[in-house]
Amino acid sequence: MSNTWFESIAEAQRRAKKRLPRSVYSALIAGSEKGLTLNDNLAAFDELRYAPRTAGHAAERALGTHVLGRDIALPVLISPTGVQAVHPDGEVAVARAAAARGTSMGLSSFGSKPIEEVVAANPNTYFQVYWTGSREDILRRLERARTAGAVGIILTLDWSFSHSRDWGSPHIPERLSFRELLRFAPEGATHPRWLLDYVKTRRLPDLSVPNMAQPGEPAPTFFGAYGQWMQTPPPSWEDVRWLRAQWDGPFLLKGVIRVDEARRAVDAGVSAISVSNHGGNNLDGTPATIRALPAIADAVGDQVEVLLDGGIRRGSDVVKALALGARAVLIGRAYLWGLAAGGQAGVENVLDVLRNGIDSTLLALGKRSVHELSRNDLVVPQGFGVELGDQAVAS
């Protein structure tokens, strides 16, 4: 076994922290304000326990499932995240890793690689959309995604109403000017392996977002695109219905945390929802997504596919989410740490860690398939779950 292999997501995180300049690593940790939601996303999984079986275990376990119109080899998808400057290959390396492990890729509209390159690396790519600019702007981005071959879209609505951090936010320049390079030089000098990766490519980390470019214009910077998003009025549920009508394939709405809004999403015609608080990067004090999952799955799980993101660090976490009603999960920080630690191979390693953890947990529970999981496989403490929102809301 290669000495570059790591056996846990925690080890991937340690290697990422060691390899990356402090400001880059801090951007991966993120979280808002006091970090209550960020921490609860992790702590809530630890409150759940298992009810394992002693004998009669299955010799082989089936981990594959069907999500958003695609068969995938394990119930873990790549969640879209913004500019992935932790590695020169960025989203393309992640897409290749996901394809190699038989799962789907989510590409952020604020990603650092063009959608055409990412779809070429993984045909099972979903394009993520923020409600940014006019409807005409959004339609142009959808048409580009459709032409590139995206198999579905992800509308993200759970970001970002709160951004300040008690532990301080890293300095991220709008452009890597000569002045910014001088400012960044001490960090780069103390992390030479990360800097060398870029030296080999003969280019600097690119903070532009090509998938937000207007026709015939250069790609805006991340902060330029972010500024446009901030100036765009937030969408209504009618806007969600309108956007759904513009796309005839799989449509995932990311950011649902309330039961009443899960029902509204069903009324809007979405294919799936992701129970999400944007990894703790939104309103701090929101409960962990795994706490909100059971009530939402009970309410709409027979009408749309229910996914979950937030706090996944182990294959056993994935199993807990599935047992509480999720069809699959999306991961964010975990694969970014793998990308920082080892590029494409590091992301493949992360997916392997999760696969092995799912398989070993199924074995201990006496399950032949991820589809056999239920709440009877867990010990759920009293008061664990939360049901947010009004019980009855008109569409």
Short mmCIF file of C-alpha atoms in Angstrom, two decimals:
data_model
loop_
_atom_site.label_atom_id
_atom_site.label_comp_id
_atom_site.label_asym_id
_atom_site.label_seq_id
_atom_site.Cartn_x
_atom_site.Cartn_y
_atom_site.Cartn_z
CA MET A 1 0.00 0.00 0.00
CA SER A 2 1.30 3.43 -0.92
CA ASN A 3 2.59 5.54 1.94
CA THR A 4 0.49 8.38 0.55
CA TRP A 5 -2.70 6.46 1.40
CA PHE A 6 -4.69 7.61 4.44
CA GLU A 7 -7.19 5.56 6.40
CA SER A 8 -9.58 8.26 7.62
CA ILE A 9 -11.05 11.61 6.69
CA ALA A 10 -9.44 12.98 9.84
CA GLU A 11 -6.03 12.05 8.46
CA ALA A 12 -6.89 13.70 5.13
CA GLN A 13 -7.74 16.85 7.09
CA ARG A 14 -4.44 16.72 9.00
CA ARG A 15 -2.48 16.37 5.76
CA ALA A 16 -4.43 19.18 4.13
CA LYS A 17 -3.70 21.44 7.09
CA LYS A 18 -0.01 20.60 6.89
CA ARG A 19 0.19 21.11 3.12
CA LEU A 20 -1.90 24.24 2.64
CA PRO A 21 -1.04 27.84 3.51
CA ARG A 22 -2.93 28.93 6.61
CA SER A 23 -5.33 31.27 4.80
CA VAL A 24 -6.22 28.61 2.21
CA TYR A 25 -6.84 25.98 4.88
CA SER A 26 -8.91 28.44 6.92
CA ALA A 27 -11.18 28.99 3.93
CA LEU A 28 -11.93 25.24 3.92
CA ILE A 29 -12.87 25.19 7.59
CA ALA A 30 -15.12 28.25 7.25
CA GLY A 31 -18.29 28.18 9.35
CA SER A 32 -20.17 31.30 10.43
CA GLU A 33 -20.18 33.36 13.61
CA LYS A 34 -19.62 31.19 16.71
CA GLY A 35 -19.65 27.91 14.77
CA LEU A 36 -22.66 26.45 16.60
CA THR A 37 -24.13 24.88 13.48
CA LEU A 38 -20.74 23.81 12.15
CA ASN A 39 -20.05 21.94 15.39
CA ASP A 40 -23.56 20.50 15.75
CA ASN A 41 -23.37 19.01 12.26
CA LEU A 42 -20.55 16.83 13.60
CA ALA A 43 -21.67 16.31 17.19
CA ALA A 44 -25.18 15.14 16.24
CA PHE A 45 -23.84 12.08 14.43
CA ASP A 46 -21.99 11.10 17.61
CA GLU A 47 -25.25 11.00 19.56
CA LEU A 48 -26.61 8.21 17.36
CA ARG A 49 -25.73 4.63 18.26
CA TYR A 50 -26.13 1.29 16.48
CA ALA A 51 -28.00 -1.92 17.22
CA PRO A 52 -25.65 -4.50 15.63
CA ARG A 53 -26.38 -8.17 15.00
CA THR A 54 -24.31 -11.12 16.18
CA ALA A 55 -24.85 -13.79 13.52
CA GLY A 56 -26.42 -14.23 10.10
CA HIS A 57 -24.35 -11.55 8.43
CA ALA A 58 -24.35 -11.20 4.66
CA ALA A 59 -21.17 -12.32 2.93
CA GLU A 60 -21.48 -9.50 0.40
CA ARG A 61 -23.17 -6.12 0.61
CA ALA A 62 -24.68 -4.01 -2.17
CA LEU A 63 -23.76 -0.34 -1.79
CA GLY A 64 -25.11 1.01 -5.06
CA THR A 65 -28.26 3.09 -5.39
CA HIS A 66 -30.20 5.22 -7.87
CA VAL A 67 -30.18 8.99 -7.31
CA LEU A 68 -31.26 11.89 -9.52
CA GLY A 69 -31.79 9.62 -12.50
CA ARG A 70 -28.39 7.90 -12.26
CA ASP A 71 -27.08 4.64 -10.88
CA ILE A 72 -24.13 5.25 -8.57
CA ALA A 73 -21.79 2.78 -6.92
CA LEU A 74 -22.19 4.17 -3.41
CA PRO A 75 -24.69 6.56 -1.81
CA VAL A 76 -22.23 9.46 -1.73
CA LEU A 77 -22.22 12.35 -4.21
CA ILE A 78 -19.82 15.25 -4.63
CA SER A 79 -21.39 18.45 -3.37
CA PRO A 80 -20.61 21.60 -5.38
CA THR A 81 -18.10 23.90 -3.70
CA GLY A 82 -16.60 27.17 -4.91
CA VAL A 83 -13.14 27.92 -6.31
CA GLN A 84 -11.01 24.88 -5.49
CA ALA A 85 -7.58 26.47 -5.45
CA VAL A 86 -6.32 23.86 -2.99
CA HIS A 87 -4.95 22.01 -6.05
CA PRO A 88 -4.13 23.16 -9.60
CA ASP A 89 -6.46 20.58 -11.17
CA GLY A 90 -9.36 21.63 -8.94
CA GLU A 91 -12.79 20.43 -9.99
CA VAL A 92 -11.44 18.39 -12.90
CA ALA A 93 -9.43 16.21 -10.51
CA VAL A 94 -12.50 15.81 -8.30
CA ALA A 95 -14.67 14.90 -11.28
CA ARG A 96 -12.19 12.27 -12.45
CA ALA A 97 -12.00 10.79 -8.97
CA ALA A 98 -15.79 10.62 -8.69
CA ALA A 99 -16.01 8.94 -12.10
CA ALA A 100 -13.32 6.45 -11.13
CA ARG A 101 -15.33 5.50 -8.05
CA GLY A 102 -18.65 5.39 -9.86
CA THR A 103 -20.43 8.40 -8.46
CA SER A 104 -21.73 11.79 -9.55
CA MET A 105 -20.16 15.22 -9.50
CA GLY A 106 -21.72 18.52 -8.47
CA LEU A 107 -20.03 21.56 -10.05
CA SER A 108 -20.47 24.97 -8.48
CA SER A 109 -21.29 27.90 -10.72
CA PHE A 110 -18.53 29.58 -8.69
CA GLY A 111 -16.12 26.77 -9.57
CA SER A 112 -12.67 27.42 -11.01
CA LYS A 113 -12.96 25.07 -14.00
CA PRO A 114 -15.30 25.41 -17.01
CA ILE A 115 -18.26 23.10 -17.04
CA GLU A 116 -17.18 21.69 -20.40
CA GLU A 117 -13.95 20.35 -18.88
CA VAL A 118 -15.69 18.93 -15.85
CA VAL A 119 -18.38 17.12 -17.84
CA ALA A 120 -15.65 15.67 -20.07
CA ALA A 121 -14.01 14.29 -16.90
CA ASN A 122 -17.28 12.94 -15.48
CA PRO A 123 -20.40 12.65 -17.66
CA ASN A 124 -22.52 12.35 -14.49
CA THR A 125 -22.14 16.03 -13.62
CA TYR A 126 -24.83 18.26 -12.13
CA PHE A 127 -24.47 22.01 -12.53
CA GLN A 128 -25.16 24.06 -9.44
CA VAL A 129 -26.99 27.36 -9.79
CA TYR A 130 -27.17 30.35 -7.49
CA TRP A 131 -30.00 32.81 -8.03
CA THR A 132 -27.70 35.45 -9.45
CA GLY A 133 -28.47 38.17 -11.96
CA SER A 134 -31.56 38.39 -14.14
CA ARG A 135 -33.67 35.48 -15.35
CA GLU A 136 -31.98 35.94 -18.73
CA ASP A 137 -28.56 35.57 -17.09
CA ILE A 138 -29.69 32.39 -15.35
CA LEU A 139 -31.15 30.98 -18.58
CA ARG A 140 -27.84 31.56 -20.38
CA ARG A 141 -26.02 29.60 -17.70
CA LEU A 142 -28.59 26.81 -17.88
CA GLU A 143 -28.27 26.62 -21.66
CA ARG A 144 -24.50 26.42 -21.40
CA ALA A 145 -24.83 23.60 -18.88
CA ARG A 146 -27.31 21.80 -21.12
CA THR A 147 -25.05 22.17 -24.16
CA ALA A 148 -22.05 20.94 -22.17
CA GLY A 149 -23.96 17.78 -21.22
CA ALA A 150 -24.86 18.35 -17.57
CA VAL A 151 -27.32 15.66 -16.47
CA GLY A 152 -29.14 17.84 -13.94
CA ILE A 153 -29.02 21.03 -11.94
CA ILE A 154 -28.72 21.88 -8.27
CA LEU A 155 -30.37 25.08 -7.06
CA THR A 156 -28.63 26.21 -3.86
CA LEU A 157 -30.64 28.51 -1.62
CA ASP A 158 -29.00 27.96 1.79
CA TRP A 159 -26.17 30.50 1.51
CA SER A 160 -25.22 32.94 2.87
CA PHE A 161 -27.04 35.25 5.20
CA SER A 162 -24.27 35.31 7.80
CA HIS A 163 -20.56 35.31 7.21
CA SER A 164 -18.50 36.74 10.08
CA ARG A 165 -16.46 34.30 12.15
CA ASP A 166 -15.46 34.65 15.80
CA TRP A 167 -12.05 33.11 14.99
CA GLY A 168 -11.46 35.47 12.06
CA SER A 169 -11.92 35.14 8.33
CA PRO A 170 -8.92 34.48 6.06
CA HIS A 171 -7.73 37.17 3.69
CA ILE A 172 -8.69 36.15 0.16
CA PRO A 173 -7.68 38.62 -2.57
CA GLU A 174 -9.92 39.40 -5.50
CA ARG A 175 -6.97 38.97 -7.85
CA LEU A 176 -3.45 37.69 -7.34
CA SER A 177 -1.66 40.94 -8.13
CA PHE A 178 2.07 41.45 -7.53
CA ARG A 179 1.24 43.20 -4.27
CA GLU A 180 -0.92 40.29 -3.14
CA LEU A 181 1.81 37.82 -4.07
CA LEU A 182 4.25 39.69 -1.85
CA ARG A 183 1.71 39.64 0.98
CA PHE A 184 1.15 35.94 0.49
CA ALA A 185 4.83 35.04 0.05
CA PRO A 186 5.57 34.10 3.70
CA GLU A 187 2.68 31.62 3.74
CA GLY A 188 3.73 30.16 0.41
CA ALA A 189 7.35 29.87 1.49
CA THR A 190 6.39 27.87 4.56
CA HIS A 191 4.29 25.47 2.46
CA PRO A 192 6.60 24.79 -0.49
CA ARG A 193 4.92 21.59 -1.69
CA TRP A 194 1.62 23.37 -2.32
CA LEU A 195 3.45 26.21 -4.06
CA LEU A 196 5.48 23.74 -6.13
CA ASP A 197 2.30 22.17 -7.48
CA TYR A 198 1.47 25.51 -9.05
CA VAL A 199 5.01 26.21 -10.17
CA LYS A 200 4.91 22.98 -12.19
CA THR A 201 1.83 24.20 -14.05
CA ARG A 202 3.44 27.60 -14.75
CA ARG A 203 0.35 29.40 -13.55
CA LEU A 204 -0.87 30.97 -10.34
CA PRO A 205 -4.02 29.99 -8.45
CA ASP A 206 -6.92 31.37 -10.47
CA LEU A 207 -9.68 33.07 -8.52
CA SER A 208 -11.92 33.63 -11.52
CA VAL A 209 -15.20 31.77 -12.06
CA PRO A 210 -15.53 30.85 -15.75
CA ASN A 211 -19.05 29.45 -15.48
CA MET A 212 -20.36 32.90 -14.55
CA ALA A 213 -18.86 34.60 -17.61
CA GLN A 214 -21.13 36.56 -19.92
CA PRO A 215 -20.82 35.72 -23.64
CA GLY A 216 -17.77 37.40 -25.14
CA GLU A 217 -16.55 38.70 -21.77
CA PRO A 218 -13.75 37.50 -19.47
CA ALA A 219 -14.68 35.42 -16.46
CA PRO A 220 -15.44 37.51 -13.38
CA THR A 221 -13.52 37.03 -10.17
CA PHE A 222 -15.13 35.07 -7.36
CA PHE A 223 -15.83 38.28 -5.48
CA GLY A 224 -17.18 39.92 -8.63
CA ALA A 225 -19.69 37.09 -9.02
CA TYR A 226 -20.40 37.16 -5.28
CA GLY A 227 -21.12 40.88 -5.52
CA GLN A 228 -23.65 40.27 -8.29
CA TRP A 229 -25.30 37.59 -6.15
CA MET A 230 -25.51 39.98 -3.21
CA GLN A 231 -27.23 42.58 -5.38
CA THR A 232 -29.79 40.14 -6.80
CA PRO A 233 -33.16 40.07 -4.98
CA PRO A 234 -33.67 36.66 -3.30
CA PRO A 235 -35.90 34.23 -5.20
CA SER A 236 -39.48 33.46 -4.31
CA TRP A 237 -41.14 30.07 -4.50
CA GLU A 238 -42.64 31.23 -7.78
CA ASP A 239 -39.08 31.79 -9.02
CA VAL A 240 -38.23 28.23 -8.00
CA ARG A 241 -41.23 26.94 -9.97
CA TRP A 242 -40.17 29.04 -12.96
CA LEU A 243 -36.61 27.71 -12.86
CA ARG A 244 -37.86 24.14 -12.53
CA ALA A 245 -39.92 24.64 -15.68
CA GLN A 246 -36.78 25.64 -17.60
CA TRP A 247 -35.05 22.31 -16.97
CA ASP A 248 -36.62 19.01 -18.01
CA GLY A 249 -34.12 16.77 -16.21
CA PRO A 250 -33.25 16.04 -12.58
CA PHE A 251 -33.55 19.11 -10.35
CA LEU A 252 -32.18 19.15 -6.79
CA LEU A 253 -33.12 21.94 -4.39
CA LYS A 254 -30.36 22.32 -1.81
CA GLY A 255 -30.95 24.09 1.47
CA VAL A 256 -34.18 22.71 2.90
CA ILE A 257 -34.30 22.46 6.70
CA ARG A 258 -38.02 22.94 7.44
CA VAL A 259 -40.87 20.50 6.87
CA ASP A 260 -43.20 23.15 5.47
CA GLU A 261 -40.57 24.21 2.93
CA ALA A 262 -39.96 20.59 1.97
CA ARG A 263 -43.65 20.46 1.05
CA ARG A 264 -43.32 23.70 -0.90
CA ALA A 265 -40.41 22.18 -2.80
CA VAL A 266 -42.60 19.22 -3.73
CA ASP A 267 -45.29 21.62 -4.95
CA ALA A 268 -42.65 23.42 -7.03
CA GLY A 269 -41.96 20.16 -8.86
CA VAL A 270 -38.36 19.46 -7.83
CA SER A 271 -36.95 15.96 -8.25
CA ALA A 272 -35.06 15.95 -4.97
CA ILE A 273 -34.17 18.05 -1.96
CA SER A 274 -31.05 18.16 0.14
CA VAL A 275 -31.51 18.75 3.84
CA SER A 276 -28.73 21.29 4.28
CA ASN A 277 -27.48 24.24 6.29
CA HIS A 278 -24.58 24.84 3.89
CA GLY A 279 -22.13 23.08 6.14
CA GLY A 280 -22.57 25.60 8.93
CA ASN A 281 -21.80 28.50 6.61
CA ASN A 282 -25.24 30.02 6.81
CA LEU A 283 -27.35 31.19 9.77
CA ASP A 284 -25.48 30.07 12.88
CA GLY A 285 -27.66 28.32 15.43
CA THR A 286 -29.51 26.23 12.85
CA PRO A 287 -29.78 22.60 14.04
CA ALA A 288 -27.62 19.90 12.51
CA THR A 289 -29.10 18.55 9.30
CA ILE A 290 -29.19 14.97 10.62
CA ARG A 291 -31.56 16.22 13.37
CA ALA A 292 -33.95 17.71 10.81
CA LEU A 293 -33.75 14.77 8.40
CA PRO A 294 -36.24 12.28 9.94
CA ALA A 295 -39.19 14.68 10.02
CA ILE A 296 -38.55 15.83 6.46
CA ALA A 297 -38.13 12.27 5.18
CA ASP A 298 -41.40 11.28 6.88
CA ALA A 299 -43.21 14.24 5.34
CA VAL A 300 -42.05 14.06 1.71
CA GLY A 301 -39.82 11.02 1.29
CA ASP A 302 -42.49 9.19 -0.67
CA GLN A 303 -42.78 12.10 -3.13
CA VAL A 304 -39.21 13.24 -3.81
CA GLU A 305 -35.74 11.91 -3.19
CA VAL A 306 -34.36 13.22 0.10
CA LEU A 307 -30.61 13.74 0.39
CA LEU A 308 -28.50 15.15 3.20
CA ASP A 309 -25.30 17.12 3.48
CA GLY A 310 -23.42 18.43 6.48
CA GLY A 311 -21.06 16.67 8.88
CA ILE A 312 -20.27 13.50 6.93
CA ARG A 313 -16.83 12.30 8.02
CA ARG A 314 -17.18 8.50 8.05
CA GLY A 315 -18.93 5.74 6.18
CA SER A 316 -20.84 5.06 9.38
CA ASP A 317 -22.20 8.62 9.20
CA VAL A 318 -23.54 7.82 5.74
CA VAL A 319 -25.28 4.73 7.10
CA LYS A 320 -26.88 6.76 9.90
CA ALA A 321 -28.25 9.23 7.35
CA LEU A 322 -29.65 6.44 5.20
CA ALA A 323 -31.24 4.76 8.22
CA LEU A 324 -33.01 8.02 9.05
CA GLY A 325 -34.49 8.40 5.59
CA ALA A 326 -31.90 9.85 3.20
CA ARG A 327 -31.48 8.32 -0.27
CA ALA A 328 -27.84 9.44 -0.34
CA VAL A 329 -25.53 12.12 1.05
CA LEU A 330 -23.37 14.86 -0.43
CA ILE A 331 -19.87 15.59 0.86
CA GLY A 332 -17.93 18.86 0.74
CA ARG A 333 -15.04 19.45 3.12
CA ALA A 334 -14.10 15.77 3.15
CA TYR A 335 -13.22 15.60 -0.53
CA LEU A 336 -11.58 19.04 -0.47
CA TRP A 337 -9.20 17.77 2.20
CA GLY A 338 -8.50 14.76 0.00
CA LEU A 339 -7.89 17.02 -2.98
CA ALA A 340 -5.45 19.12 -0.95
CA ALA A 341 -3.70 16.05 0.40
CA GLY A 342 -3.24 14.21 -2.89
CA GLY A 343 -5.10 15.60 -5.88
CA GLN A 344 -7.28 13.13 -7.75
CA ALA A 345 -5.82 10.18 -5.85
CA GLY A 346 -6.61 11.92 -2.57
CA VAL A 347 -10.27 12.34 -3.53
CA GLU A 348 -10.43 8.71 -4.61
CA ASN A 349 -8.93 7.82 -1.23
CA VAL A 350 -11.68 9.76 0.57
CA LEU A 351 -14.36 7.95 -1.40
CA ASP A 352 -12.67 4.62 -0.65
CA VAL A 353 -12.61 5.44 3.07
CA LEU A 354 -16.34 6.17 2.97
CA ARG A 355 -17.09 3.07 0.89
CA ASN A 356 -15.17 0.84 3.30
CA GLY A 357 -16.92 2.41 6.27
CA ILE A 358 -20.35 1.92 4.73
CA ASP A 359 -19.58 -1.69 3.89
CA SER A 360 -18.21 -2.60 7.32
CA THR A 361 -21.19 -0.95 9.05
CA LEU A 362 -23.64 -2.86 6.87
CA LEU A 363 -21.79 -6.06 7.74
CA ALA A 364 -22.09 -5.40 11.49
CA LEU A 365 -25.80 -4.60 11.11
CA GLY A 366 -26.48 -7.81 9.17
CA LYS A 367 -27.64 -5.95 6.05
CA ARG A 368 -27.28 -7.10 2.47
CA SER A 369 -27.93 -3.69 0.94
CA VAL A 370 -28.08 0.00 1.80
CA HIS A 371 -31.78 -0.24 0.93
CA GLU A 372 -32.44 -2.50 3.94
CA LEU A 373 -31.48 0.14 6.48
CA SER A 374 -34.12 1.53 8.83
CA ARG A 375 -34.40 3.40 12.10
CA ASN A 376 -34.52 0.07 13.91
CA ASP A 377 -30.79 -0.18 13.20
CA LEU A 378 -30.11 2.88 15.34
CA VAL A 379 -30.42 3.91 18.95
CA VAL A 380 -31.82 7.42 18.69
CA PRO A 381 -31.78 9.37 21.97
CA GLN A 382 -34.96 11.03 23.16
CA GLY A 383 -35.24 14.58 21.88
CA PHE A 384 -32.66 14.05 19.13
CA GLY A 385 -34.76 15.04 16.13
CA VAL A 386 -36.30 18.42 15.41
CA GLU A 387 -39.28 19.32 13.26
CA LEU A 388 -39.02 22.86 12.01
CA GLY A 389 -41.78 24.83 10.30
CA ASP A 390 -45.54 25.13 10.24
CA GLN A 391 -47.44 21.90 9.97
CA ALA A 392 -49.68 23.05 7.13
CA VAL A 393 -48.67 25.62 4.56
CA ALA A 394 -50.52 26.46 1.38
CA SER A 395 -48.53 26.18 -1.82
#
